[in-house]
PDB file of C-alpha atoms in Angstrom:
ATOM      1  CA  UNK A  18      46.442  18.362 173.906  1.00 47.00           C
ATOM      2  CA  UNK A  19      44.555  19.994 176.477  1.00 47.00           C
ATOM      3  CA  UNK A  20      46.150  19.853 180.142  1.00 57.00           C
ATOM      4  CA  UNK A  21      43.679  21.743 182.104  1.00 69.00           C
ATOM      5  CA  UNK A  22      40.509  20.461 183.330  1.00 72.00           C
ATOM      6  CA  UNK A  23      39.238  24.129 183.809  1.00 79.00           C
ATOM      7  CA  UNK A  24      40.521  24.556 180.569  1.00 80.00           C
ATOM      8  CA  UNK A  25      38.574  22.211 178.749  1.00 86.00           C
ATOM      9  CA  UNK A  26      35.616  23.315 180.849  1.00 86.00           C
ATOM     10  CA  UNK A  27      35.711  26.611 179.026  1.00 86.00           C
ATOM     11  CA  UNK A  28      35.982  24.877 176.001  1.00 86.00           C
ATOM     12  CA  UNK A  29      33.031  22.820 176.091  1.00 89.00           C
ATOM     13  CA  UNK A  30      30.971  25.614 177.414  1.00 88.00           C
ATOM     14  CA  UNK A  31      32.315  27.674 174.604  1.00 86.00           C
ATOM     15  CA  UNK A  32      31.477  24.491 172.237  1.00 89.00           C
ATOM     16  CA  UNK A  33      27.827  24.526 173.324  1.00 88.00           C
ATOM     17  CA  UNK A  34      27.377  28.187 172.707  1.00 87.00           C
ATOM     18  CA  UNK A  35      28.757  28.230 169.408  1.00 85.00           C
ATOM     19  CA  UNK A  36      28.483  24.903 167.789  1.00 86.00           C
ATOM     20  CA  UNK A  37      32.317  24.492 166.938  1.00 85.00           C
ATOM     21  CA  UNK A  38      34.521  22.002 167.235  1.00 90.00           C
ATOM     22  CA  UNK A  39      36.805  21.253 170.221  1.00 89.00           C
ATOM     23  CA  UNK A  40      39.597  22.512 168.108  1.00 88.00           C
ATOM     24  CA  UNK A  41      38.463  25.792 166.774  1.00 86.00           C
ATOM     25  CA  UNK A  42      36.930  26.412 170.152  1.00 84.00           C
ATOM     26  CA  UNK A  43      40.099  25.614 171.923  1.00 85.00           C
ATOM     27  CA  UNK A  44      41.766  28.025 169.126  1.00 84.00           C
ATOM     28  CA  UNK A  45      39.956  30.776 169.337  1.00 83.00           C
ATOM     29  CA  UNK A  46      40.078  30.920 173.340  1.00 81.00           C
ATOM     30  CA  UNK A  47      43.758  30.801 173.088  1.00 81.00           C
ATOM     31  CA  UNK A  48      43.673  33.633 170.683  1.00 79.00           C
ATOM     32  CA  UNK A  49      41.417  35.662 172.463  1.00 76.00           C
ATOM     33  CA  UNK A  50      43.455  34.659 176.230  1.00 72.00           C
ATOM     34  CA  UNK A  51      46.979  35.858 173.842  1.00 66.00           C
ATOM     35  CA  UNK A  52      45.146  39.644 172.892  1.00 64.00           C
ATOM     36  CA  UNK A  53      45.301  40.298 176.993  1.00 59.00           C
ATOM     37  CA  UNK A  54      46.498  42.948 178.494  1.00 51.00           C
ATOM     38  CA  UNK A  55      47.558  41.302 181.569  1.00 49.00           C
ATOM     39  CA  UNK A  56      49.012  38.373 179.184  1.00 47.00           C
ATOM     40  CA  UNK A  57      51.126  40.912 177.018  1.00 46.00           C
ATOM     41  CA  UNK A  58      52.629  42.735 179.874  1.00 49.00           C
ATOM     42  CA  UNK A  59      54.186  39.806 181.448  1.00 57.00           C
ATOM     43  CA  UNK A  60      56.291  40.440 184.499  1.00 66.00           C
ATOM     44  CA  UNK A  61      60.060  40.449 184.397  1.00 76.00           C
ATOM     45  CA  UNK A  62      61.757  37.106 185.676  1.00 86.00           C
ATOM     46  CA  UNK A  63      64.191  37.803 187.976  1.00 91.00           C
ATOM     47  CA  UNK A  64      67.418  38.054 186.541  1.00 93.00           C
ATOM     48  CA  UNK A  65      69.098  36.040 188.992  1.00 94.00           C
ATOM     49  CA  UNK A  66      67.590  33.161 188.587  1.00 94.00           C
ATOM     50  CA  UNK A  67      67.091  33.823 185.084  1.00 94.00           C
ATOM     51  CA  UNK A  68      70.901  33.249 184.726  1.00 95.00           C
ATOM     52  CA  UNK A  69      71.094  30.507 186.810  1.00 95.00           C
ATOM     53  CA  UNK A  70      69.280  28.408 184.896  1.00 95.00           C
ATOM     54  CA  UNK A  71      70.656  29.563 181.085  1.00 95.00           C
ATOM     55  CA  UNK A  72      74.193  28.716 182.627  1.00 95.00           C
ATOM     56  CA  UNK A  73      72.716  25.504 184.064  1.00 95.00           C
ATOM     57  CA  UNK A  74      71.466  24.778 180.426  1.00 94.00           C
ATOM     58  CA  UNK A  75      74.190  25.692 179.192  1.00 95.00           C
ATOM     59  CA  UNK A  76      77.115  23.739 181.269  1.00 95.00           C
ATOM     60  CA  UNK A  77      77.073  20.629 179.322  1.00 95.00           C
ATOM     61  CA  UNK A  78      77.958  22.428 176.140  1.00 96.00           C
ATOM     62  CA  UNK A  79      80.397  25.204 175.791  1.00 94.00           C
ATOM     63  CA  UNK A  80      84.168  24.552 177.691  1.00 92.00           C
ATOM     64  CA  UNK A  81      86.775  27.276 177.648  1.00 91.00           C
ATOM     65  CA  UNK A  82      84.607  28.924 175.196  1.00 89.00           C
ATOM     66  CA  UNK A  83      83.958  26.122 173.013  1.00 94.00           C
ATOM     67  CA  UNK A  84      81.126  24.587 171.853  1.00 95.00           C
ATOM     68  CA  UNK A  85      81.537  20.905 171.995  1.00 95.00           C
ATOM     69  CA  UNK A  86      78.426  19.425 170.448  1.00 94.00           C
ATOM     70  CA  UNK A  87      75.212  21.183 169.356  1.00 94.00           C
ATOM     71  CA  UNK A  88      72.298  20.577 171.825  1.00 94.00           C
ATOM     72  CA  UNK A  89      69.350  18.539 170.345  1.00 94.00           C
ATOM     73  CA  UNK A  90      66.772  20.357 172.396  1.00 92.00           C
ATOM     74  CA  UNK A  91      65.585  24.047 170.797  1.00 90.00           C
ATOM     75  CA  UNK A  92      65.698  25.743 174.091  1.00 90.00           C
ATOM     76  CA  UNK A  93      69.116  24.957 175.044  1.00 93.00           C
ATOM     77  CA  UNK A  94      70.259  25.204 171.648  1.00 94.00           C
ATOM     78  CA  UNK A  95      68.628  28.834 171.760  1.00 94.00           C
ATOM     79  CA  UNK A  96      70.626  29.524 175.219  1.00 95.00           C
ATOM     80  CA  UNK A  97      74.148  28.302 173.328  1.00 96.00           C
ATOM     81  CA  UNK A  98      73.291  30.820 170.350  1.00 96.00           C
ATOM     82  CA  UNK A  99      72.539  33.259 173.420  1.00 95.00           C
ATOM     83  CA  UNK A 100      76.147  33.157 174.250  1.00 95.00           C
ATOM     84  CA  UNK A 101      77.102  33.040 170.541  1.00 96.00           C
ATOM     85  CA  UNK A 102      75.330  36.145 170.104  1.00 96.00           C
ATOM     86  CA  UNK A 103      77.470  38.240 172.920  1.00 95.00           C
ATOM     87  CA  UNK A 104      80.283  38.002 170.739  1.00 96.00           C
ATOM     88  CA  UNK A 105      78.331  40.676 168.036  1.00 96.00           C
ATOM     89  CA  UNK A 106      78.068  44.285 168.850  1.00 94.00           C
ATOM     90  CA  UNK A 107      74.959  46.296 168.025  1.00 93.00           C
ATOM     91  CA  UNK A 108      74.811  48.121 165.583  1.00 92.00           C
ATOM     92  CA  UNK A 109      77.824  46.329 163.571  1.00 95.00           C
ATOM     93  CA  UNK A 110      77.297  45.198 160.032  1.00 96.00           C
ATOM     94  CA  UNK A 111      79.128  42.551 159.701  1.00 97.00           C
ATOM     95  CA  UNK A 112      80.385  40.371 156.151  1.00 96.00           C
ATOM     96  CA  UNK A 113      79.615  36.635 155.733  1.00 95.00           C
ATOM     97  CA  UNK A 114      83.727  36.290 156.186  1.00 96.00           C
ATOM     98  CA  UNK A 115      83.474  38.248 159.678  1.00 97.00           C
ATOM     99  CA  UNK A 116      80.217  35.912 161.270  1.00 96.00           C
ATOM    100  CA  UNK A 117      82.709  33.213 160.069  1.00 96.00           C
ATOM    101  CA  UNK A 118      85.762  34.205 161.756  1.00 97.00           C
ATOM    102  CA  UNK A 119      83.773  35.714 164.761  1.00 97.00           C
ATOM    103  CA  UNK A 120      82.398  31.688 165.011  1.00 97.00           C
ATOM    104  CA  UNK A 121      85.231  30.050 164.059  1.00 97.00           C
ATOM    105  CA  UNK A 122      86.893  29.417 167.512  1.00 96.00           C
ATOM    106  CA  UNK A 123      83.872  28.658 168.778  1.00 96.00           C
ATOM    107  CA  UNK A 124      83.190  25.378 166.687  1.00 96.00           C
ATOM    108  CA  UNK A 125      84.167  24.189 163.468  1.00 95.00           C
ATOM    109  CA  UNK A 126      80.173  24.636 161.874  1.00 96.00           C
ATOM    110  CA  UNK A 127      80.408  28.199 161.291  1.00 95.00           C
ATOM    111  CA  UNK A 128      77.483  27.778 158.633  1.00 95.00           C
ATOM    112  CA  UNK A 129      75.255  25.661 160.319  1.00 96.00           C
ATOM    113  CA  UNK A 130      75.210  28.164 163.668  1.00 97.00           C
ATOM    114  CA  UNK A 131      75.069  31.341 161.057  1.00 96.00           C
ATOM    115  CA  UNK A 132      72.137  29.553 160.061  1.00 95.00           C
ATOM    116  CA  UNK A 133      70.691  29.304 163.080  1.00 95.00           C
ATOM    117  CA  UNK A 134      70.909  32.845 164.447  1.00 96.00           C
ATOM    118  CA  UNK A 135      69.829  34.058 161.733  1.00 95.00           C
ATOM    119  CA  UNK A 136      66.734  31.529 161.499  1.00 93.00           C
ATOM    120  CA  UNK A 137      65.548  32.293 165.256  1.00 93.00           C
ATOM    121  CA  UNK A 138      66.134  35.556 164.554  1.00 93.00           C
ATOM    122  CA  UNK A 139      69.339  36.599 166.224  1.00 95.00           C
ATOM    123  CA  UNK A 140      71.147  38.176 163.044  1.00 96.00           C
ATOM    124  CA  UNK A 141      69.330  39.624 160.113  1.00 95.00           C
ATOM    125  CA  UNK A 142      70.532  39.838 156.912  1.00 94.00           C
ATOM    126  CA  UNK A 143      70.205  41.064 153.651  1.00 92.00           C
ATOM    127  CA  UNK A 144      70.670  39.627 149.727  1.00 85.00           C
ATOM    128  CA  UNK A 145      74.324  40.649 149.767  1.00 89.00           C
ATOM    129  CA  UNK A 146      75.950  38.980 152.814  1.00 89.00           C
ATOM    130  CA  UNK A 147      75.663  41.873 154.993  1.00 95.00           C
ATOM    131  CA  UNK A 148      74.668  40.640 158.742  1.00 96.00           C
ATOM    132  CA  UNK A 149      73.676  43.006 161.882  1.00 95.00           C
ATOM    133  CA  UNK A 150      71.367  42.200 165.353  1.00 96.00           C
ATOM    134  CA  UNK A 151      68.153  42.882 164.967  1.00 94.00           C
ATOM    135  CA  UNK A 152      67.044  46.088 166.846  1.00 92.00           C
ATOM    136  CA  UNK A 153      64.805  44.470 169.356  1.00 91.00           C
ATOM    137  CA  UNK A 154      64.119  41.479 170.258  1.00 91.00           C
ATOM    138  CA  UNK A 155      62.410  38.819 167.864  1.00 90.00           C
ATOM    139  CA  UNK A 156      58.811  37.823 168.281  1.00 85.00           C
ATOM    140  CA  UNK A 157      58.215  34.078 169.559  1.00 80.00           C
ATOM    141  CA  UNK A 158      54.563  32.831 168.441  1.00 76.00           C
ATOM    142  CA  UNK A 159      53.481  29.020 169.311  1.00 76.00           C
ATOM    143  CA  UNK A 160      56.202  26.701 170.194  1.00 77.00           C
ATOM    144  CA  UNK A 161      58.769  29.288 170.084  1.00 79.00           C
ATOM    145  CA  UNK A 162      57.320  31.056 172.671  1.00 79.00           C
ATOM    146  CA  UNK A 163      57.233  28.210 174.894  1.00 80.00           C
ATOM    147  CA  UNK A 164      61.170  27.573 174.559  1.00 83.00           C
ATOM    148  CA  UNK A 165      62.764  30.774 175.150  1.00 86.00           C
ATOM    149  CA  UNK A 166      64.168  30.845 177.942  1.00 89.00           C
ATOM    150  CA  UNK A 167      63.758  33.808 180.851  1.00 91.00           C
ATOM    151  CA  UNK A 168      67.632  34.802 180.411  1.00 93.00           C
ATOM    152  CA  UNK A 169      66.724  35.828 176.821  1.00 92.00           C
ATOM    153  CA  UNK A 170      63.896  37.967 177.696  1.00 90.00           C
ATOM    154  CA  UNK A 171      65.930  39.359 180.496  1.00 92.00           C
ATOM    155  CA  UNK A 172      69.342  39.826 178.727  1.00 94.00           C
ATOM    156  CA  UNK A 173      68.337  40.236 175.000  1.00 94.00           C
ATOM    157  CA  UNK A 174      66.642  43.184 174.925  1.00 93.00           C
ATOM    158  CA  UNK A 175      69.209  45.047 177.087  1.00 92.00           C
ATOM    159  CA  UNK A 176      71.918  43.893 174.632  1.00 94.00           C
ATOM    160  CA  UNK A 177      70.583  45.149 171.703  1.00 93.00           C
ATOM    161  CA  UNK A 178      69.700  48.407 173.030  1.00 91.00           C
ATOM    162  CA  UNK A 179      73.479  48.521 174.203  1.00 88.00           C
ATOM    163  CA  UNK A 180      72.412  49.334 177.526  1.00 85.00           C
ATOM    164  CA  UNK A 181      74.099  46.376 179.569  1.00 78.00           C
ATOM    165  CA  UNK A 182      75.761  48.249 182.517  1.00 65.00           C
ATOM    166  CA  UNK A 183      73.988  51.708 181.835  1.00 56.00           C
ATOM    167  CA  UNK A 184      71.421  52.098 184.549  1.00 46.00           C
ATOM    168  CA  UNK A 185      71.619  55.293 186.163  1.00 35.00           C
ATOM    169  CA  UNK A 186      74.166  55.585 189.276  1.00 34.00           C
ATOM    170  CA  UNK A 187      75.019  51.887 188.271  1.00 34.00           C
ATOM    171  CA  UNK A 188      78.724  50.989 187.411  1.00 31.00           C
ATOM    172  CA  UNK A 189      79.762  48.106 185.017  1.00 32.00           C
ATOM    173  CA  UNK A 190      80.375  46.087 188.138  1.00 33.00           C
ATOM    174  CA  UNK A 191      77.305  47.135 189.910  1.00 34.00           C
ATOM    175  CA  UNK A 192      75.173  47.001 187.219  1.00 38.00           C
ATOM    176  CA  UNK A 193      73.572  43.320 187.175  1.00 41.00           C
ATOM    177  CA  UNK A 194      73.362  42.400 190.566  1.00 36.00           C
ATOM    178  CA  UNK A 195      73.722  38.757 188.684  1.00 38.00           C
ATOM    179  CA  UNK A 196      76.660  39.147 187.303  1.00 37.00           C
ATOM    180  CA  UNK A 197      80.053  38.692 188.697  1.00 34.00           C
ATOM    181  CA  UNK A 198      82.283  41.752 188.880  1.00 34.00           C
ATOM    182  CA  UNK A 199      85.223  40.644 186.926  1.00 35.00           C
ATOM    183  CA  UNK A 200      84.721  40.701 183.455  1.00 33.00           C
ATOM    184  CA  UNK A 201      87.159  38.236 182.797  1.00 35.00           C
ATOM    185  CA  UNK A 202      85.128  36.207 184.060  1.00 37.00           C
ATOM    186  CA  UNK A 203      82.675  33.942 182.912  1.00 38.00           C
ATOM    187  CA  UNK A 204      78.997  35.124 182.604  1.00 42.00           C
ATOM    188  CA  UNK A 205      80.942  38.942 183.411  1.00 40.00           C
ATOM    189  CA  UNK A 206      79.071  41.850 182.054  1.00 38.00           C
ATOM    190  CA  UNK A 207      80.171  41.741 178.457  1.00 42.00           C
ATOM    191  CA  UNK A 208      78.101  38.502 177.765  1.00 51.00           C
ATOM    192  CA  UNK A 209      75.650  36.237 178.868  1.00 55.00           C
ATOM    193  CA  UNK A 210      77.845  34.160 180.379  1.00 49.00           C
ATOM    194  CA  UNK A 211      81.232  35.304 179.129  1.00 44.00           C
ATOM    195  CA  UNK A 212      83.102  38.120 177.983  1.00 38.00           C
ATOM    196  CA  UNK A 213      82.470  39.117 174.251  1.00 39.00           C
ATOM    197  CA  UNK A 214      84.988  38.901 171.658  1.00 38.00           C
ATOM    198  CA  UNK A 215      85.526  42.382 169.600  1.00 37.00           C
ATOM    199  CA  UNK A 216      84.786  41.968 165.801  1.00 37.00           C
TER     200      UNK A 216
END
């Protein structure tokens, strides 16, 4: 459904010019608004309150580091997986046995949340049960897009680069200017909101 009065303005002009329907005009103008520039090269969020609010979302959830009940809602169940995720390291290649016991003290469901990395994209894997992190990012398109959250954009991509705490003249305490300095703890520089267990 349309929210936006100018919106639909644009539509119906486009409509009358074309002879489509609401829906394909409203389709193609989205398509043609998602191919811009200025759309593509979306500004940074700041990281500070970027973090606030994945920690805020995800509160509720994991104690002590663990997870007490799957969220219902995709986009804190994406921030939960965030936090998953920071116990992988990049560029590891890891067996079905080692997601497993990497999971395990987490919560009981090891399958169901290897499932879900791998289905929004947070671990790939192959025909053999071999799993790794993707090299960048993954792609969000529709609804996706819509639920990521800013601390994924802003923390994701620097994780699987392996570049968390590597910005020139920055040390691993200065590096995040949101993130505490003591690794130990929570939301220190090893994770997203906690330090990262070694596989």
């Amino acid at each position: 459904m349309t929210r936006s009065s100018d919106f639909k303005k644009l539509v119906r002009a486009r409509m009358e010019r074309t002879g489509e329907n609401f829906t394909a005009a409203r389709a193609a103008l989205l398509a043609q608004a998602a191919t811009r520039p200025e759309r593509i090269a979306a500004p940074t969020p700041d990281p500070a309150a970027a973090r606030a609010h994945h920690e805020k979302l995800i509160r509720p959830f994991l104690h002590d580091g663990l997870l007490e009940r799957i969220p219902a809602k995709r986009k804190t169940r994406l921030s939960v997986l965030l936090e998953l995720l920071a116990r992988f390291a990049p560029g590891e290649v890891y067996t079905e046995a080692e997601v497993g016991d990497i999971l395990r003290p987490v919560h009981e469901d090891v399958a169901y949340l290897r499932r879900e990395l791998v289905d929004y994209g947070y671990l790939e894997r192959d025909g053999v049960g071999a799993y790794w992190l993707p090299d960048a990012p993954p792609v969000r398109v529709g609804n996706m897009a819509q639920e990521v959250s800013d601390w994924e954009v802003v923390w994701l991509p620097r994780f699987l680069a392996g570049t968390l705490g590597e910005e020139p003249g920055a040390s691993a305490e200065t590096a995040d200017p949101a993130r505490p300095a003591d690794p130990a703890e929570p939301g220190g520089p090893a994770g997203p909101a906690g330090p990262a267990v070694s596989a």
